[in-house]
């Protein structure tokens, strides 16, 4: 259905423009904020938390993800939230890509974690994410950080963004954490937060230009190098 709708839109535009070359616009969505969250699961005098809390923004430069056995056994997850209302309604989406800058890691003696990318509903409030619901079956993508740092992990989230727009939703929220629980491990990895020189970016490619804030992909890359 999505392919058919896009094809119809392209055909209609070609009818109007004749042999004119179609132009696409790469729009960097507004980053609303990022944050990271520690979930303790140790018992005794420590907390036993069965869920992360996403949607709480902070100013940290490095977002922590993975296991941490210092103090109470725990694990970390991180969120990034975006607004792309500027694309407007009726502007076909050709693609959407999320970029996360991988900035470093802690103790890799036991290996680094497999990390999952998950989506959740934006509310402008804290959102409870049960740990049991975050696994290899619900992840939008699964990736494996290595010893090579200061690189981007990029994810095709086109289908997810198209689904949101179909519901007239123009905010997207993403959460990253271990694919499976990393409680008790020492395998933290780090990603650039909102205050980092390379914060998370969501680039939405549309058929029609986005007023005022539209930028070419070349300009977007220049901003974040």
PDB file of C-alpha atoms in Angstrom:
ATOM      1  CA  UNK A   1       0.000   0.000   0.000  1.00  0.00           C
ATOM      2  CA  UNK A   2       2.817   2.426   0.883  1.00  0.00           C
ATOM      3  CA  UNK A   3       4.575   1.716  -2.429  1.00  0.00           C
ATOM      4  CA  UNK A   4       1.306   2.193  -4.318  1.00  0.00           C
ATOM      5  CA  UNK A   5       0.596   5.531  -2.600  1.00  0.00           C
ATOM      6  CA  UNK A   6       4.090   6.815  -3.352  1.00  0.00           C
ATOM      7  CA  UNK A   7       3.823   5.634  -6.974  1.00  0.00           C
ATOM      8  CA  UNK A   8       0.498   7.444  -7.388  1.00  0.00           C
ATOM      9  CA  UNK A   9       1.981  10.638  -5.935  1.00  0.00           C
ATOM     10  CA  UNK A  10       4.952  10.446  -8.293  1.00  0.00           C
ATOM     11  CA  UNK A  11       2.704   9.804 -11.284  1.00  0.00           C
ATOM     12  CA  UNK A  12       0.509  12.768 -10.404  1.00  0.00           C
ATOM     13  CA  UNK A  13       3.492  15.068 -10.098  1.00  0.00           C
ATOM     14  CA  UNK A  14       4.912  13.865 -13.413  1.00  0.00           C
ATOM     15  CA  UNK A  15       1.566  14.615 -15.043  1.00  0.00           C
ATOM     16  CA  UNK A  16       1.854  18.221 -13.883  1.00  0.00           C
ATOM     17  CA  UNK A  17       5.560  18.745 -14.558  1.00  0.00           C
ATOM     18  CA  UNK A  18       5.903  16.737 -17.749  1.00  0.00           C
ATOM     19  CA  UNK A  19       9.557  15.826 -18.221  1.00  0.00           C
ATOM     20  CA  UNK A  20      10.755  17.966 -15.298  1.00  0.00           C
ATOM     21  CA  UNK A  21      13.255  16.293 -12.997  1.00  0.00           C
ATOM     22  CA  UNK A  22      11.822  15.450  -9.579  1.00  0.00           C
ATOM     23  CA  UNK A  23      13.715  16.851  -6.620  1.00  0.00           C
ATOM     24  CA  UNK A  24      13.784  15.381  -3.138  1.00  0.00           C
ATOM     25  CA  UNK A  25      14.425  17.168   0.127  1.00  0.00           C
ATOM     26  CA  UNK A  26      16.429  15.850   3.091  1.00  0.00           C
ATOM     27  CA  UNK A  27      15.017  17.341   6.261  1.00  0.00           C
ATOM     28  CA  UNK A  28      16.925  17.063   9.589  1.00  0.00           C
ATOM     29  CA  UNK A  29      14.181  16.608  12.186  1.00  0.00           C
ATOM     30  CA  UNK A  30      14.277  18.752  15.309  1.00  0.00           C
ATOM     31  CA  UNK A  31      15.951  16.941  18.203  1.00  0.00           C
ATOM     32  CA  UNK A  32      13.670  17.440  21.190  1.00  0.00           C
ATOM     33  CA  UNK A  33      16.112  15.897  23.640  1.00  0.00           C
ATOM     34  CA  UNK A  34      18.092  12.885  24.766  1.00  0.00           C
ATOM     35  CA  UNK A  35      18.586  11.135  28.072  1.00  0.00           C
ATOM     36  CA  UNK A  36      19.856   7.952  29.657  1.00  0.00           C
ATOM     37  CA  UNK A  37      18.376   5.808  32.399  1.00  0.00           C
ATOM     38  CA  UNK A  38      19.803   3.311  34.880  1.00  0.00           C
ATOM     39  CA  UNK A  39      17.718   0.262  35.782  1.00  0.00           C
ATOM     40  CA  UNK A  40      18.804  -1.539  38.960  1.00  0.00           C
ATOM     41  CA  UNK A  41      17.913  -5.189  39.321  1.00  0.00           C
ATOM     42  CA  UNK A  42      19.867  -6.464  42.282  1.00  0.00           C
ATOM     43  CA  UNK A  43      17.542  -7.011  45.243  1.00  0.00           C
ATOM     44  CA  UNK A  44      18.542  -6.710  48.870  1.00  0.00           C
ATOM     45  CA  UNK A  45      19.234  -3.083  49.719  1.00  0.00           C
ATOM     46  CA  UNK A  46      19.343  -2.299  45.985  1.00  0.00           C
ATOM     47  CA  UNK A  47      16.316  -1.666  43.794  1.00  0.00           C
ATOM     48  CA  UNK A  48      14.653  -4.355  41.706  1.00  0.00           C
ATOM     49  CA  UNK A  49      13.250  -2.434  38.741  1.00  0.00           C
ATOM     50  CA  UNK A  50      11.471  -4.280  35.952  1.00  0.00           C
ATOM     51  CA  UNK A  51      11.332  -1.360  33.517  1.00  0.00           C
ATOM     52  CA  UNK A  52      13.284   1.518  32.052  1.00  0.00           C
ATOM     53  CA  UNK A  53      11.871   5.044  32.023  1.00  0.00           C
ATOM     54  CA  UNK A  54      12.303   6.834  28.682  1.00  0.00           C
ATOM     55  CA  UNK A  55      11.477  10.378  27.654  1.00  0.00           C
ATOM     56  CA  UNK A  56      13.372  12.091  30.480  1.00  0.00           C
ATOM     57  CA  UNK A  57      15.806  14.518  28.881  1.00  0.00           C
ATOM     58  CA  UNK A  58      19.140  15.522  30.379  1.00  0.00           C
ATOM     59  CA  UNK A  59      22.219  17.461  29.321  1.00  0.00           C
ATOM     60  CA  UNK A  60      24.793  14.650  29.451  1.00  0.00           C
ATOM     61  CA  UNK A  61      27.250  14.537  26.591  1.00  0.00           C
ATOM     62  CA  UNK A  62      27.725  10.765  26.679  1.00  0.00           C
ATOM     63  CA  UNK A  63      24.679   8.483  26.757  1.00  0.00           C
ATOM     64  CA  UNK A  64      25.415   5.181  28.523  1.00  0.00           C
ATOM     65  CA  UNK A  65      24.075   1.861  27.254  1.00  0.00           C
ATOM     66  CA  UNK A  66      24.817  -1.624  28.606  1.00  0.00           C
ATOM     67  CA  UNK A  67      25.679  -3.337  31.858  1.00  0.00           C
ATOM     68  CA  UNK A  68      27.213  -1.870  35.016  1.00  0.00           C
ATOM     69  CA  UNK A  69      28.067  -4.005  38.053  1.00  0.00           C
ATOM     70  CA  UNK A  70      29.608  -1.163  40.073  1.00  0.00           C
ATOM     71  CA  UNK A  71      27.547  -0.698  43.234  1.00  0.00           C
ATOM     72  CA  UNK A  72      24.168  -2.314  42.599  1.00  0.00           C
ATOM     73  CA  UNK A  73      23.946  -4.546  39.541  1.00  0.00           C
ATOM     74  CA  UNK A  74      22.318  -2.421  36.849  1.00  0.00           C
ATOM     75  CA  UNK A  75      22.049  -1.660  33.165  1.00  0.00           C
ATOM     76  CA  UNK A  76      21.621   1.548  31.185  1.00  0.00           C
ATOM     77  CA  UNK A  77      19.478   2.558  28.235  1.00  0.00           C
ATOM     78  CA  UNK A  78      19.187   5.834  26.326  1.00  0.00           C
ATOM     79  CA  UNK A  79      16.486   7.706  24.448  1.00  0.00           C
ATOM     80  CA  UNK A  80      16.293  10.294  21.675  1.00  0.00           C
ATOM     81  CA  UNK A  81      13.110  12.129  20.672  1.00  0.00           C
ATOM     82  CA  UNK A  82      12.428  14.114  17.487  1.00  0.00           C
ATOM     83  CA  UNK A  83       9.813  16.373  15.908  1.00  0.00           C
ATOM     84  CA  UNK A  84       9.316  16.540  12.146  1.00  0.00           C
ATOM     85  CA  UNK A  85       6.002  18.409  11.934  1.00  0.00           C
ATOM     86  CA  UNK A  86       7.622  20.864   9.517  1.00  0.00           C
ATOM     87  CA  UNK A  87       7.300  18.362   6.668  1.00  0.00           C
ATOM     88  CA  UNK A  88       3.550  19.037   6.704  1.00  0.00           C
ATOM     89  CA  UNK A  89       0.743  16.778   5.602  1.00  0.00           C
ATOM     90  CA  UNK A  90       0.521  15.477   2.063  1.00  0.00           C
ATOM     91  CA  UNK A  91       4.287  15.446   1.543  1.00  0.00           C
ATOM     92  CA  UNK A  92       5.233  11.864   0.588  1.00  0.00           C
ATOM     93  CA  UNK A  93       8.090  10.401   2.642  1.00  0.00           C
ATOM     94  CA  UNK A  94      10.727   8.654   0.566  1.00  0.00           C
ATOM     95  CA  UNK A  95      12.995   7.641   3.427  1.00  0.00           C
ATOM     96  CA  UNK A  96      14.007   8.212   7.028  1.00  0.00           C
ATOM     97  CA  UNK A  97      17.382   7.468   8.604  1.00  0.00           C
ATOM     98  CA  UNK A  98      18.441   7.648  12.243  1.00  0.00           C
ATOM     99  CA  UNK A  99      22.114   8.343  12.942  1.00  0.00           C
ATOM    100  CA  UNK A 100      23.728   7.650  16.326  1.00  0.00           C
ATOM    101  CA  UNK A 101      27.351   8.602  16.983  1.00  0.00           C
ATOM    102  CA  UNK A 102      29.184   5.780  18.777  1.00  0.00           C
ATOM    103  CA  UNK A 103      31.701   7.578  20.964  1.00  0.00           C
ATOM    104  CA  UNK A 104      33.351   4.954  23.176  1.00  0.00           C
ATOM    105  CA  UNK A 105      33.211   1.953  25.481  1.00  0.00           C
ATOM    106  CA  UNK A 106      34.274   0.913  28.956  1.00  0.00           C
ATOM    107  CA  UNK A 107      35.501  -2.537  29.922  1.00  0.00           C
ATOM    108  CA  UNK A 108      35.472  -4.890  26.929  1.00  0.00           C
ATOM    109  CA  UNK A 109      37.174  -7.812  28.694  1.00  0.00           C
ATOM    110  CA  UNK A 110      33.991  -9.873  28.444  1.00  0.00           C
ATOM    111  CA  UNK A 111      32.961  -8.395  25.093  1.00  0.00           C
ATOM    112  CA  UNK A 112      30.662  -5.522  24.223  1.00  0.00           C
ATOM    113  CA  UNK A 113      26.872  -5.823  24.237  1.00  0.00           C
ATOM    114  CA  UNK A 114      24.570  -6.447  21.309  1.00  0.00           C
ATOM    115  CA  UNK A 115      22.391  -3.347  21.273  1.00  0.00           C
ATOM    116  CA  UNK A 116      18.789  -3.046  20.152  1.00  0.00           C
ATOM    117  CA  UNK A 117      17.054  -0.013  18.677  1.00  0.00           C
ATOM    118  CA  UNK A 118      13.429   0.268  19.808  1.00  0.00           C
ATOM    119  CA  UNK A 119      10.589   2.705  19.144  1.00  0.00           C
ATOM    120  CA  UNK A 120       8.063   3.978  21.661  1.00  0.00           C
ATOM    121  CA  UNK A 121       5.198   6.487  21.613  1.00  0.00           C
ATOM    122  CA  UNK A 122       6.111  10.120  22.193  1.00  0.00           C
ATOM    123  CA  UNK A 123       4.115  11.723  25.020  1.00  0.00           C
ATOM    124  CA  UNK A 124       6.260  14.699  26.154  1.00  0.00           C
ATOM    125  CA  UNK A 125       6.245  12.889  29.519  1.00  0.00           C
ATOM    126  CA  UNK A 126       8.201   9.977  31.030  1.00  0.00           C
ATOM    127  CA  UNK A 127       7.321   6.665  29.398  1.00  0.00           C
ATOM    128  CA  UNK A 128       7.664   3.316  31.196  1.00  0.00           C
ATOM    129  CA  UNK A 129       9.257   0.616  29.029  1.00  0.00           C
ATOM    130  CA  UNK A 130       8.989  -2.868  30.590  1.00  0.00           C
ATOM    131  CA  UNK A 131      12.317  -4.656  30.185  1.00  0.00           C
ATOM    132  CA  UNK A 132      10.551  -7.846  29.156  1.00  0.00           C
ATOM    133  CA  UNK A 133       9.147  -6.054  26.098  1.00  0.00           C
ATOM    134  CA  UNK A 134      12.580  -5.054  24.798  1.00  0.00           C
ATOM    135  CA  UNK A 135      14.097  -8.020  22.986  1.00  0.00           C
ATOM    136  CA  UNK A 136      15.201  -9.354  19.614  1.00  0.00           C
ATOM    137  CA  UNK A 137      11.577  -9.741  18.478  1.00  0.00           C
ATOM    138  CA  UNK A 138      10.577  -6.119  19.124  1.00  0.00           C
ATOM    139  CA  UNK A 139      13.754  -4.325  18.026  1.00  0.00           C
ATOM    140  CA  UNK A 140      13.724  -2.184  14.901  1.00  0.00           C
ATOM    141  CA  UNK A 141      17.389  -3.085  14.497  1.00  0.00           C
ATOM    142  CA  UNK A 142      20.163  -4.949  16.313  1.00  0.00           C
ATOM    143  CA  UNK A 143      23.785  -3.847  16.120  1.00  0.00           C
ATOM    144  CA  UNK A 144      27.142  -4.694  17.675  1.00  0.00           C
ATOM    145  CA  UNK A 145      29.499  -1.892  18.782  1.00  0.00           C
ATOM    146  CA  UNK A 146      33.189  -2.723  18.359  1.00  0.00           C
ATOM    147  CA  UNK A 147      36.512  -1.214  19.376  1.00  0.00           C
ATOM    148  CA  UNK A 148      36.241   1.280  16.513  1.00  0.00           C
ATOM    149  CA  UNK A 149      34.756   4.473  17.942  1.00  0.00           C
ATOM    150  CA  UNK A 150      33.751   7.951  16.748  1.00  0.00           C
ATOM    151  CA  UNK A 151      31.666   6.448  13.962  1.00  0.00           C
ATOM    152  CA  UNK A 152      27.976   6.618  13.132  1.00  0.00           C
ATOM    153  CA  UNK A 153      25.532   3.758  13.308  1.00  0.00           C
ATOM    154  CA  UNK A 154      22.777   4.487  10.782  1.00  0.00           C
ATOM    155  CA  UNK A 155      19.360   2.848  10.713  1.00  0.00           C
ATOM    156  CA  UNK A 156      16.624   2.817   8.094  1.00  0.00           C
ATOM    157  CA  UNK A 157      13.470   3.769  10.009  1.00  0.00           C
ATOM    158  CA  UNK A 158      11.402   4.657   6.937  1.00  0.00           C
ATOM    159  CA  UNK A 159       8.547   2.240   7.617  1.00  0.00           C
ATOM    160  CA  UNK A 160       8.240   3.414  11.208  1.00  0.00           C
ATOM    161  CA  UNK A 161       8.091   7.103  10.260  1.00  0.00           C
ATOM    162  CA  UNK A 162       5.590   6.427   7.453  1.00  0.00           C
ATOM    163  CA  UNK A 163       3.384   4.562   9.932  1.00  0.00           C
ATOM    164  CA  UNK A 164       3.528   7.519  12.329  1.00  0.00           C
ATOM    165  CA  UNK A 165       2.605  10.043   9.643  1.00  0.00           C
ATOM    166  CA  UNK A 166      -0.285   7.835   8.530  1.00  0.00           C
ATOM    167  CA  UNK A 167      -1.660   8.361  12.065  1.00  0.00           C
ATOM    168  CA  UNK A 168      -0.958  12.120  11.872  1.00  0.00           C
ATOM    169  CA  UNK A 169       1.867  11.755  14.380  1.00  0.00           C
ATOM    170  CA  UNK A 170       4.930  13.894  13.691  1.00  0.00           C
ATOM    171  CA  UNK A 171       7.151  12.962  16.627  1.00  0.00           C
ATOM    172  CA  UNK A 172       9.380   9.898  16.836  1.00  0.00           C
ATOM    173  CA  UNK A 173      10.976   8.425  19.946  1.00  0.00           C
ATOM    174  CA  UNK A 174      13.774   5.856  19.987  1.00  0.00           C
ATOM    175  CA  UNK A 175      15.362   3.857  22.812  1.00  0.00           C
ATOM    176  CA  UNK A 176      18.619   1.895  22.755  1.00  0.00           C
ATOM    177  CA  UNK A 177      19.635  -0.767  25.272  1.00  0.00           C
ATOM    178  CA  UNK A 178      21.005  -4.281  25.333  1.00  0.00           C
ATOM    179  CA  UNK A 179      18.978  -6.693  23.216  1.00  0.00           C
ATOM    180  CA  UNK A 180      18.790  -8.815  26.335  1.00  0.00           C
ATOM    181  CA  UNK A 181      19.389  -7.769  29.933  1.00  0.00           C
ATOM    182  CA  UNK A 182      22.951  -6.642  30.625  1.00  0.00           C
ATOM    183  CA  UNK A 183      22.428  -6.396  34.398  1.00  0.00           C
ATOM    184  CA  UNK A 184      25.614  -7.246  36.277  1.00  0.00           C
ATOM    185  CA  UNK A 185      27.935  -7.066  33.282  1.00  0.00           C
ATOM    186  CA  UNK A 186      30.659  -4.454  32.782  1.00  0.00           C
ATOM    187  CA  UNK A 187      30.115  -3.689  29.113  1.00  0.00           C
ATOM    188  CA  UNK A 188      29.008  -0.056  28.902  1.00  0.00           C
ATOM    189  CA  UNK A 189      29.126   1.655  25.518  1.00  0.00           C
ATOM    190  CA  UNK A 190      28.562   5.353  24.854  1.00  0.00           C
ATOM    191  CA  UNK A 191      26.700   7.447  22.289  1.00  0.00           C
ATOM    192  CA  UNK A 192      26.653  11.184  21.725  1.00  0.00           C
ATOM    193  CA  UNK A 193      23.858  12.995  23.574  1.00  0.00           C
ATOM    194  CA  UNK A 194      22.096  16.256  22.754  1.00  0.00           C
ATOM    195  CA  UNK A 195      25.052  18.324  23.998  1.00  0.00           C
ATOM    196  CA  UNK A 196      27.640  16.285  22.068  1.00  0.00           C
ATOM    197  CA  UNK A 197      29.255  17.692  18.933  1.00  0.00           C
ATOM    198  CA  UNK A 198      27.545  14.828  17.081  1.00  0.00           C
ATOM    199  CA  UNK A 199      24.088  14.353  18.629  1.00  0.00           C
ATOM    200  CA  UNK A 200      21.508  11.856  17.343  1.00  0.00           C
ATOM    201  CA  UNK A 201      20.064  12.886  13.968  1.00  0.00           C
ATOM    202  CA  UNK A 202      16.880  11.827  12.216  1.00  0.00           C
ATOM    203  CA  UNK A 203      16.902  12.748   8.523  1.00  0.00           C
ATOM    204  CA  UNK A 204      13.559  12.483   6.732  1.00  0.00           C
ATOM    205  CA  UNK A 205      13.653  12.453   2.923  1.00  0.00           C
ATOM    206  CA  UNK A 206      10.515  13.932   1.379  1.00  0.00           C
ATOM    207  CA  UNK A 207       9.278  14.330  -2.179  1.00  0.00           C
ATOM    208  CA  UNK A 208       8.559  18.034  -1.811  1.00  0.00           C
ATOM    209  CA  UNK A 209      10.787  20.675  -0.200  1.00  0.00           C
ATOM    210  CA  UNK A 210      10.185  21.427   3.468  1.00  0.00           C
ATOM    211  CA  UNK A 211       9.610  25.188   3.931  1.00  0.00           C
ATOM    212  CA  UNK A 212      12.298  27.272   5.631  1.00  0.00           C
ATOM    213  CA  UNK A 213      14.196  24.461   7.339  1.00  0.00           C
ATOM    214  CA  UNK A 214      14.934  22.252   4.335  1.00  0.00           C
ATOM    215  CA  UNK A 215      18.617  21.447   3.876  1.00  0.00           C
ATOM    216  CA  UNK A 216      20.504  19.372   1.349  1.00  0.00           C
ATOM    217  CA  UNK A 217      22.085  16.163   2.574  1.00  0.00           C
ATOM    218  CA  UNK A 218      25.487  17.705   1.844  1.00  0.00           C
ATOM    219  CA  UNK A 219      24.753  20.562   4.247  1.00  0.00           C
ATOM    220  CA  UNK A 220      23.520  18.135   6.902  1.00  0.00           C
ATOM    221  CA  UNK A 221      26.759  16.120   6.696  1.00  0.00           C
ATOM    222  CA  UNK A 222      28.818  19.320   6.882  1.00  0.00           C
ATOM    223  CA  UNK A 223      27.032  20.348  10.077  1.00  0.00           C
ATOM    224  CA  UNK A 224      27.850  17.126  11.906  1.00  0.00           C
ATOM    225  CA  UNK A 225      31.418  16.413  10.827  1.00  0.00           C
TER     226      UNK A 225
END
